[in-house]
Coordinates of C-alpha atoms in Angstrom, one line a residue:
X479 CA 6.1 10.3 27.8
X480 CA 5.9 13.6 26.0
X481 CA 7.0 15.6 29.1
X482 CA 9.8 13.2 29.6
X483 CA 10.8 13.4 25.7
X484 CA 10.9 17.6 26.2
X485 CA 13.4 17.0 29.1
X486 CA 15.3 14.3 27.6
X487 CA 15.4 17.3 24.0
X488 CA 16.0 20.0 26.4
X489 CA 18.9 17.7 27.7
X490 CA 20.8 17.2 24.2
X491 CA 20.5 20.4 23.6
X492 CA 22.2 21.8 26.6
X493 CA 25.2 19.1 26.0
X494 CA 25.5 20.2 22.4
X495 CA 26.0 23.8 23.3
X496 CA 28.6 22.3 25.7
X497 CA 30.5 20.0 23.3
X498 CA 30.3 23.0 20.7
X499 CA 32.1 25.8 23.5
X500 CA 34.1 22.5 24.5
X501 CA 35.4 22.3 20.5
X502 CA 35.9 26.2 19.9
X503 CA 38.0 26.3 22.5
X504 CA 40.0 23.5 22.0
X505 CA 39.3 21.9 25.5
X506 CA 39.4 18.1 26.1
X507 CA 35.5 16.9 26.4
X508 CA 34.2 16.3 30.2
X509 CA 32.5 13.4 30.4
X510 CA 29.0 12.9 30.6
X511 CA 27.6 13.2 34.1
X512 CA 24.0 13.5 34.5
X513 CA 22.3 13.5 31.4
X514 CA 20.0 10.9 30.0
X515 CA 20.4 9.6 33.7
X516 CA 16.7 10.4 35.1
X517 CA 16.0 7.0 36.2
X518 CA 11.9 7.8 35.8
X519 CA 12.4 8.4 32.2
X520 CA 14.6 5.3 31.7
X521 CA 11.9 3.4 33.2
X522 CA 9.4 5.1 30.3
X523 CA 12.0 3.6 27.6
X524 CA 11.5 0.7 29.2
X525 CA 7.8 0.3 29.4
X526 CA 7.2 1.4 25.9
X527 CA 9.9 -0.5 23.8
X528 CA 10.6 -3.8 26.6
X529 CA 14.5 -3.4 27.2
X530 CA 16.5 -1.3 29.7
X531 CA 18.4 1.3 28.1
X532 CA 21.6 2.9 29.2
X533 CA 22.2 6.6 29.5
X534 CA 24.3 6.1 26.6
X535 CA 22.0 4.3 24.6
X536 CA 19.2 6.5 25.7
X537 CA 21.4 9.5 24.3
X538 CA 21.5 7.3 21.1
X539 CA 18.0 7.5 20.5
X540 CA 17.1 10.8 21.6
X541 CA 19.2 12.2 18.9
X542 CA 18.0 9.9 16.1
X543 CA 14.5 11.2 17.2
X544 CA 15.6 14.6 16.8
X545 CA 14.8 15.0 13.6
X546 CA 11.6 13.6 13.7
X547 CA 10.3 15.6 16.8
X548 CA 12.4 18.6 16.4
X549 CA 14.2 18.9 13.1
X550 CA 15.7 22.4 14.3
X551 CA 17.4 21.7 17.5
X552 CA 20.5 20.5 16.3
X553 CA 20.8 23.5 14.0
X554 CA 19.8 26.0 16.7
X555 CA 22.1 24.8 19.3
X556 CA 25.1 24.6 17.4
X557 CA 24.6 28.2 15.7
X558 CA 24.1 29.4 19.8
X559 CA 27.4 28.3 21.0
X560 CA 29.3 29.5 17.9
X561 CA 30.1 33.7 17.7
X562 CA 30.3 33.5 14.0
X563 CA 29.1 30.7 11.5
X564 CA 31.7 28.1 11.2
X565 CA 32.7 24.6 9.9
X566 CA 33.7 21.8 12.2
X567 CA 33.8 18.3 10.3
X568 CA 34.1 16.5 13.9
X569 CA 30.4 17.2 14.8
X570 CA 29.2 15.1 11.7
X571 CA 26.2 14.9 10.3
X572 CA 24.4 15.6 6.9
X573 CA 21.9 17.3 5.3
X574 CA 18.9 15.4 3.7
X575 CA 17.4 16.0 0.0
X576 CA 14.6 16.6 1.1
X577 CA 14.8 18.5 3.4
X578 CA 17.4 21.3 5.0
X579 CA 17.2 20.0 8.6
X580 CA 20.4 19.1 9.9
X581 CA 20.5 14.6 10.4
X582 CA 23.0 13.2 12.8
X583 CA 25.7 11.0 12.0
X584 CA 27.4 8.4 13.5
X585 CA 30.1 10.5 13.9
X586 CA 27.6 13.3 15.5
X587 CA 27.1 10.6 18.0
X588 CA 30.8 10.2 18.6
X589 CA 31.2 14.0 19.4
X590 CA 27.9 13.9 21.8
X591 CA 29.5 11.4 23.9
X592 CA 32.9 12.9 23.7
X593 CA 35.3 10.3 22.3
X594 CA 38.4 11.0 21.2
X595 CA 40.4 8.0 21.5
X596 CA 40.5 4.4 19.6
X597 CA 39.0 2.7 22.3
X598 CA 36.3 4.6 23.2
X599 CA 35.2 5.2 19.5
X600 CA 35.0 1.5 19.6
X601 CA 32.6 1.1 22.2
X602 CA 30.2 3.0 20.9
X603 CA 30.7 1.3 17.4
X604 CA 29.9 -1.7 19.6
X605 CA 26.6 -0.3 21.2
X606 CA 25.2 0.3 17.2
X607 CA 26.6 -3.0 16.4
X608 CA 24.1 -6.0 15.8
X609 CA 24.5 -7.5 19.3
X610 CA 23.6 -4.1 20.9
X611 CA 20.3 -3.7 22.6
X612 CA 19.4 -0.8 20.1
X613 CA 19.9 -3.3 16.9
X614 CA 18.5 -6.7 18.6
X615 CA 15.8 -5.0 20.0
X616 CA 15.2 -3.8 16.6
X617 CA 15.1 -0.1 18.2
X618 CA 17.7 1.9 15.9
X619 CA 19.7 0.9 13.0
X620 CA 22.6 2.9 10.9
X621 CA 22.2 3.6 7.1
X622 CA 24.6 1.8 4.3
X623 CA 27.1 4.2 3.4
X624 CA 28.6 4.6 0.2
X625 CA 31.6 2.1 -1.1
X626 CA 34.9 3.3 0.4
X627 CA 33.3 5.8 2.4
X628 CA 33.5 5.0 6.8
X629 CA 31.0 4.4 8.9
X630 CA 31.1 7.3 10.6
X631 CA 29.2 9.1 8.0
X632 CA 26.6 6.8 8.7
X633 CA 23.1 8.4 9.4
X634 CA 20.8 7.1 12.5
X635 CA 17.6 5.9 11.3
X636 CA 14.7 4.8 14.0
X637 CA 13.3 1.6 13.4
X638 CA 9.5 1.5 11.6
X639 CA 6.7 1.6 14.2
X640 CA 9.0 3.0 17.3
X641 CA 7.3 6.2 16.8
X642 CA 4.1 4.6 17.9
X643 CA 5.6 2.1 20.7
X644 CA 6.8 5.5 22.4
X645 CA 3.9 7.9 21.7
X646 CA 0.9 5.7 21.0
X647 CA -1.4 6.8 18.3
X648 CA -2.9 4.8 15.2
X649 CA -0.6 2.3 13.5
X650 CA 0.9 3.5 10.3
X651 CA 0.6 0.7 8.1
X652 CA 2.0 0.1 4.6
X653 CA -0.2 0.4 1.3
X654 CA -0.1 -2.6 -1.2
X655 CA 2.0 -1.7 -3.7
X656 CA 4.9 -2.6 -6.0
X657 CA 7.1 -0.9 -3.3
X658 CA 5.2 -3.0 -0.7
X659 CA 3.9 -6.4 -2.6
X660 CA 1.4 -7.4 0.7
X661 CA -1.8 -6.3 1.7
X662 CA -3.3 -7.1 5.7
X663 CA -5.7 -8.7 5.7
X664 CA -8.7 -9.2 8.5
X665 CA -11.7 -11.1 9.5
X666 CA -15.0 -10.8 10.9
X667 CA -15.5 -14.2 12.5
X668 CA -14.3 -15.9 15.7
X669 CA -12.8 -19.1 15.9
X670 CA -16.7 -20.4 16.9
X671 CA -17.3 -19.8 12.8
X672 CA -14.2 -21.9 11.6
X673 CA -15.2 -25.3 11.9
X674 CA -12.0 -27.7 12.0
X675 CA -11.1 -30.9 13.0
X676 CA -9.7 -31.7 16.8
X677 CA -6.1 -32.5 15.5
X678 CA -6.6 -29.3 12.9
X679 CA -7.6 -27.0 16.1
X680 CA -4.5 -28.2 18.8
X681 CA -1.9 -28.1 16.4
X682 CA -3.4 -23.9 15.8
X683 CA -3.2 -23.3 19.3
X684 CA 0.7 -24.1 19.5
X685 CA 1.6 -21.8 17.3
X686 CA -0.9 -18.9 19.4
X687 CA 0.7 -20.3 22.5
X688 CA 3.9 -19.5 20.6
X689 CA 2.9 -15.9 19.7
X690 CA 2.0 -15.1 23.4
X691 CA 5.0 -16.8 24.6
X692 CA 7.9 -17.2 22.1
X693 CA 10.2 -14.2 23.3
X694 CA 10.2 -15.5 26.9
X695 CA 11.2 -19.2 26.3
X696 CA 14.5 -17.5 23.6
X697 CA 15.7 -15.1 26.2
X698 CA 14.6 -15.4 29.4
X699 CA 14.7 -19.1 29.0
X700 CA 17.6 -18.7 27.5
X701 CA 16.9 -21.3 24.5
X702 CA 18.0 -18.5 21.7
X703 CA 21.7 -20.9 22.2
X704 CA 19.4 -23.5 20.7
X705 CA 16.2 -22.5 18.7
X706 CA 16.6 -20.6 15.4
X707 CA 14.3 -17.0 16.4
X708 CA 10.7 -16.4 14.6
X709 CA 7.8 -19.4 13.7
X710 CA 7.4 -20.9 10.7
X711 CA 4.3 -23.3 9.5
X712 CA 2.7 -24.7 6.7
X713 CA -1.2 -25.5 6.1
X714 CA -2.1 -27.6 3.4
X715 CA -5.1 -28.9 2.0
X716 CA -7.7 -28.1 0.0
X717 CA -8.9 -24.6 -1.5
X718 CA -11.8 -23.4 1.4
X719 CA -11.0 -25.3 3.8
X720 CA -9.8 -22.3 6.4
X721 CA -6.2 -21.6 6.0
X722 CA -6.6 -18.0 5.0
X723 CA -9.3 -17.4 7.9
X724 CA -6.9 -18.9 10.2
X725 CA -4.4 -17.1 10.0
X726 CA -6.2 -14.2 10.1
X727 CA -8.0 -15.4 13.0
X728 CA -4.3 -15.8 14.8
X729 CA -3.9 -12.4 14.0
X730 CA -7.0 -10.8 15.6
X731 CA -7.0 -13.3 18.7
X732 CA -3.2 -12.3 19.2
X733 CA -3.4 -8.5 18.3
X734 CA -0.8 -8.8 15.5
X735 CA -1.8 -7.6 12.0
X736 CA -1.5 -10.0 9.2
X737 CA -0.2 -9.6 6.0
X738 CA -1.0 -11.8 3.1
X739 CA 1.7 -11.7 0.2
X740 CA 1.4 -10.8 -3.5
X741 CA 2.9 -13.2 -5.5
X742 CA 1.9 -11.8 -8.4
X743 CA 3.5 -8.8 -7.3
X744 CA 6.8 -10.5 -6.2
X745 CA 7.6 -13.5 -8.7
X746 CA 9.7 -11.8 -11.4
X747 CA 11.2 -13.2 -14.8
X748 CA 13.8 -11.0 -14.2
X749 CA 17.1 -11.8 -12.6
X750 CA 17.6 -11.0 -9.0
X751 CA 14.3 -9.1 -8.8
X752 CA 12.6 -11.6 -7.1
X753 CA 14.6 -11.6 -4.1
X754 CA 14.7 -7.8 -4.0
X755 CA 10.8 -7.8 -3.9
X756 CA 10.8 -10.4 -1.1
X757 CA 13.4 -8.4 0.7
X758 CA 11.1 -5.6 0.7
X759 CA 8.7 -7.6 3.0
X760 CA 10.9 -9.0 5.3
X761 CA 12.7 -5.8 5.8
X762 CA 9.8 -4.1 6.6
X763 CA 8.6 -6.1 8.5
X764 CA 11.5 -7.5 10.7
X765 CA 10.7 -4.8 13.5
X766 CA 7.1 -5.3 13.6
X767 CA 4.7 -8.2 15.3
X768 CA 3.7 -9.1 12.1
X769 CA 1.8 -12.4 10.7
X770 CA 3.7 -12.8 6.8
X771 CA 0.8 -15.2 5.1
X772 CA 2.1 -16.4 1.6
X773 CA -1.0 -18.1 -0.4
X774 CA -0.5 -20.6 -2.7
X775 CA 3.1 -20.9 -1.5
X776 CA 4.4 -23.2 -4.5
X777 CA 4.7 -20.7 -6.7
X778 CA 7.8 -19.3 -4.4
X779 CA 8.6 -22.3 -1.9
X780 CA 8.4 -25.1 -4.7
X781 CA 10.8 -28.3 -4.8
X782 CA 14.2 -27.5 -6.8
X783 CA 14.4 -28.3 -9.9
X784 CA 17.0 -30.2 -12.1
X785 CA 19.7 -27.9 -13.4
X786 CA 19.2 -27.6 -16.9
X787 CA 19.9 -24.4 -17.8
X788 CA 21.1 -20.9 -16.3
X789 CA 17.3 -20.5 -15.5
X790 CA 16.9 -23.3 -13.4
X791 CA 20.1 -22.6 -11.5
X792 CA 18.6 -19.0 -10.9
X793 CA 15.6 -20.6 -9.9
X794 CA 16.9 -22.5 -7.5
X795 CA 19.2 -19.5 -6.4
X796 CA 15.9 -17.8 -5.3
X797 CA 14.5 -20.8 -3.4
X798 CA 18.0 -21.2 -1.2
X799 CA 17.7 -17.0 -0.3
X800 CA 13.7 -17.6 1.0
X801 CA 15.2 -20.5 2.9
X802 CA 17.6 -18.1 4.5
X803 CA 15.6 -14.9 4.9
X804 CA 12.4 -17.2 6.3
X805 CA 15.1 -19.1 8.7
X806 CA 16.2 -15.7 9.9
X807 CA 13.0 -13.9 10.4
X808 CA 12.0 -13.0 14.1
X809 CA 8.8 -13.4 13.4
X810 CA 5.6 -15.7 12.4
X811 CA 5.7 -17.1 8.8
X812 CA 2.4 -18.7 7.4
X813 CA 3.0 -20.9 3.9
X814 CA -0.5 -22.2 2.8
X815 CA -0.6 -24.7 -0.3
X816 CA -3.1 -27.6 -1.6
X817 CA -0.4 -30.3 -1.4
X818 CA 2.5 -30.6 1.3
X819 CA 4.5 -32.6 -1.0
X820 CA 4.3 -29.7 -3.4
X821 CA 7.1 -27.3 -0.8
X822 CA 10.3 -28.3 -0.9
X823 CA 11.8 -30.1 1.9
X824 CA 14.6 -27.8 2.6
X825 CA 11.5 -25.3 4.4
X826 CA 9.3 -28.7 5.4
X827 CA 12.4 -29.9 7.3
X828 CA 13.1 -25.9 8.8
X829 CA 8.9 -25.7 9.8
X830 CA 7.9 -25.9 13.5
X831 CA 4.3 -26.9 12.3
X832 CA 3.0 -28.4 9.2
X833 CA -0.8 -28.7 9.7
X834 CA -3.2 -30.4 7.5
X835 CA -6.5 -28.7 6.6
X836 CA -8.7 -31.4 5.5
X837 CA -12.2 -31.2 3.8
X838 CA -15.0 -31.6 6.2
X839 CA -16.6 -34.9 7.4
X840 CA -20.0 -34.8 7.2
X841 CA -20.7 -33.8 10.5
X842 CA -18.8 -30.9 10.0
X843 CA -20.8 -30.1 7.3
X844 CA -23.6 -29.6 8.9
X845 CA -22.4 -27.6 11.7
X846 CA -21.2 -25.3 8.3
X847 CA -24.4 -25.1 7.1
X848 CA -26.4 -24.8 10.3
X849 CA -23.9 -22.1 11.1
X850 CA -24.1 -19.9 7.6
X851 CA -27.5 -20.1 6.7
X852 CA -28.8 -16.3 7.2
X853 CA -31.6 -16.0 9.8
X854 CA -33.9 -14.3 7.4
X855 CA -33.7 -17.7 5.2
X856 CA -35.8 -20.8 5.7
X857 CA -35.4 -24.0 3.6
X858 CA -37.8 -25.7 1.2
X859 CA -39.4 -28.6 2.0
X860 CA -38.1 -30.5 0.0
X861 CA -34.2 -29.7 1.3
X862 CA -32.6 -32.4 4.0
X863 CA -29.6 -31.1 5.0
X864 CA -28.3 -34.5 6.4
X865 CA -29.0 -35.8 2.9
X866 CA -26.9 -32.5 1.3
X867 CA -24.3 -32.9 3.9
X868 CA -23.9 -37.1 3.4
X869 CA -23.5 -36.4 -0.8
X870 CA -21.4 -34.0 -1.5
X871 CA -18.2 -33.6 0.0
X872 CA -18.1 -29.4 0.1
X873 CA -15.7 -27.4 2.2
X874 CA -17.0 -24.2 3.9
X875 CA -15.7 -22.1 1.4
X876 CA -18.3 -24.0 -1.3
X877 CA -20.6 -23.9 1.1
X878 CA -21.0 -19.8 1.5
X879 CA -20.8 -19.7 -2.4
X880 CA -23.8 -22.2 -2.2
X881 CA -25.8 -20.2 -0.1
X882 CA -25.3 -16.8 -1.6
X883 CA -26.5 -18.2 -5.0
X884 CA -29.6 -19.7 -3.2
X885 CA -30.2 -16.7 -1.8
X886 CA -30.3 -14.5 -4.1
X887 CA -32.4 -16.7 -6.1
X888 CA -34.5 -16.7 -3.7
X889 CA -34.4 -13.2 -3.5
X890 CA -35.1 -12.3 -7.2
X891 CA -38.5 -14.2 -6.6
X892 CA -39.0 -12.0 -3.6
X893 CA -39.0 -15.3 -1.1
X894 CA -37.4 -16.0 1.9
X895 CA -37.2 -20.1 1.4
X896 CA -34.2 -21.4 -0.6
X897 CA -35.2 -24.2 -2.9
X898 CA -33.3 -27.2 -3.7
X899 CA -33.2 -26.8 -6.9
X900 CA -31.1 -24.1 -6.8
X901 CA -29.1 -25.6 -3.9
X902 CA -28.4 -28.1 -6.2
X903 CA -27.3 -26.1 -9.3
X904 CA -25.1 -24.2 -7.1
X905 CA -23.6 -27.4 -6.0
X906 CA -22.9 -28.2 -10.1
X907 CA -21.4 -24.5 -9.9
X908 CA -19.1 -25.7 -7.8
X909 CA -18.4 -29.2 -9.2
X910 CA -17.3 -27.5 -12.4
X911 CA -14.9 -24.7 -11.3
X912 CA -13.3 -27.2 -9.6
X913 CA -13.2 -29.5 -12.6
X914 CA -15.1 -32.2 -10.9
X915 CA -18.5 -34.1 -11.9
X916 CA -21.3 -33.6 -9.3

């Protein structure tokens, strides 16, 4: 790819010393004839970002990459086909604060391709436009511009992560932070560690089967005229019972990094800032393969309220824009919560999958027990897991935190065995952070 990116630069620059000497002397612009044509290099666009782009549209790109890969070349080129420096507001372009390099411009783009009239200006407004391959394939986007200002003074902006679709290299992925309110999130154990029920386990694999398949059964399919894009599911049930591992399972299984929401980073008591901190997210992560987990879901996707007062009806405000930016997402969205009935019905009724995680029968216990009990550990005497695993109803979650207290009991008296006694304590421990009698 890097060879064909040097001919595809070496290209633009050649036609910008072209439409420059076209300009200066006041000739009417030829029309592109070979360039961005070289059907091998097409193909590379093709194989790295999964559409067929058109000369034009290749064009399009190449000169949004510029300056990324080479920050000088518009500069250079113009100042070569000009005798003397001079101003000429039809190539476009701006300069950014940061930097001196020279960034193109929707209108640069319009003096590229040589359009002059209406009609043709049009077109290309059409091929940035949402239902261009460049937007819907979430390639390349324009900038806002000012109020009043046109569009034309728009800057091209390359989508996050096409950098790494064209050229490979390690991911560049997004610290948690107030500017980013998510942090990924990954597991060590395989779906043999994550004991669920049989209903539990089939309705997971839709949704994988939906990840590997989604995007052929909207467009080649052609059910996009009838299915909203993206997936969006709900698991409820009880704290440890595997949501969170789940979904990070999905990730790993599925090659998709997962990303797990900070409420306490997003829910604001201020006006309005809610939804900007949730826009955030989803605009970040609208052109990547990203799972978006939110934990403890209520606290955003709760039922409406009542209106009361100007702080329910802003309340409610930032329910109806989640509804509306989940809906629109292209991706997979993950809601986890205790309760079901605690998620308001407007997302229930809007979810392809609402699964329920529940606690462990007593079977399933044991398999959790048999499966997390270190090697280097052996159990008392005294300890019958069968009669453990028949009294206390424990999820795996309890389980682990049961073990590791056992253990390092057991370790502080320089042993190996794990005694019941402090089996059972830890099983108290648990009783009472959960507010229950053991």
């Amino acid at each position: 790819m890097n060879h064909g990116i040097e001919i595809c630069l070496n290209d633009l620059r050649g036609l910008i010393i072209t439409r420059v000497l076209e300009l200066v002397k006041n000739e009417v612009p030829q029309p592109l004839e070979q360039v961005f044509r070289d059907e091998e290099i097409l193909g590379i666009f093709k194989s790295r970002l999964g559409v067929r782009l058109e000369s034009e549209e290749a064009l399009i790109l190449v000169t949004a990459l510029v300056p990324i890969l080479d920050p000088h070349l518009l500069d250079e080129a113009i100042a070569s086909a000009l005798s003397a420096p001079a101003d000429y507001p039809r190539i476009g372009g701006v300069r950014g604060k940061d930097s001196r390099s020279f960034l193109p411009t929707v209108e640069t783009l319009m003096f590229l391709l040589g359009v002059r009239n209406v009609e043709s200006r049009m077109r290309v407004m059409a091929l940035l436009g949402e239902t261009g391959s460049l937007a819907k394939h979430r390639i390349l986007h324009v900038s806002d511009v000012a109020k009043g200002e046109p569009i034309i003074g728009a800057r091209l902006e390359v989508s996050d992560g096409i950098i790494e679709r064209l050229f490979g290299g390690k991911k560049l992925r997004p610290k948690l932070g107030p500017e980013f309110p998510a942090q990924r999130i990954e597991t060590e154990l395989t779906w043999d560690d994550l004991v669920l029920n049989e209903r539990t386990r089939r309705e997971i694999s839709e949704i994988e089967t939906w990840i590997r398949h989604g995007d052929v059964l909207l467009e080649e399919w052609g059910m996009h005229k009838y299915l909203k894009p993206g997936y969006r599911a709900l698991f409820f049930g009880p704290s440890g019972t595997g949501k969170t591992q789940t979904a990070s399972l999905l990730g790993k299984q599925t090659g998709r990094d997962v990303y797990r929401i900070d409420l306490s980073l997003i829910v604001s008591k201020f006006i309005g800032e809610t939804e900007k901190n949730l826009s955030r997210i989803f605009d970040q992560a609208e052109d990547k393969d990203w799972i978006l987990f939110f934990d403890e879901a209520d606290a955003l996707f709760g039922k409406r309220t009542s209106v009361k007062d100007a702080h329910d009806r802003y309340a409610n405000q930032e329910v109806s824009y989640l509804l509306q930016r989940v809906e629109c997402f292209s991706g997979l969205v993950i809601l986890a919560s205790n309760f079901r009935n605690n998620i308001d019905e407007a997302f229930l009724r809007r979810f392809q999958s609402v699964i329920h995680f529940p606690k462990p029968n007593a079977d399933e216990r044991m398999h959790l027990w048999s499966r997390m009990l270190p090697k280097q550990a052996t159990l008392g005497e005294e300890v019958s897991l069968c009669d453990l695993c028949n009294r206390h109803e424990l999820t795996g979650a309890n389980i682990a935190s049961i073990i590791q207290y056992a253990s390092l009991r057991a370790m502080d008296r320089n042993e190996q065995k794990l005694k019941l006694i402090d089996i059972e304590e830890a099983i108290s421990r648990e009783y009472e952070k959960e507010g229950k009698i053991g």
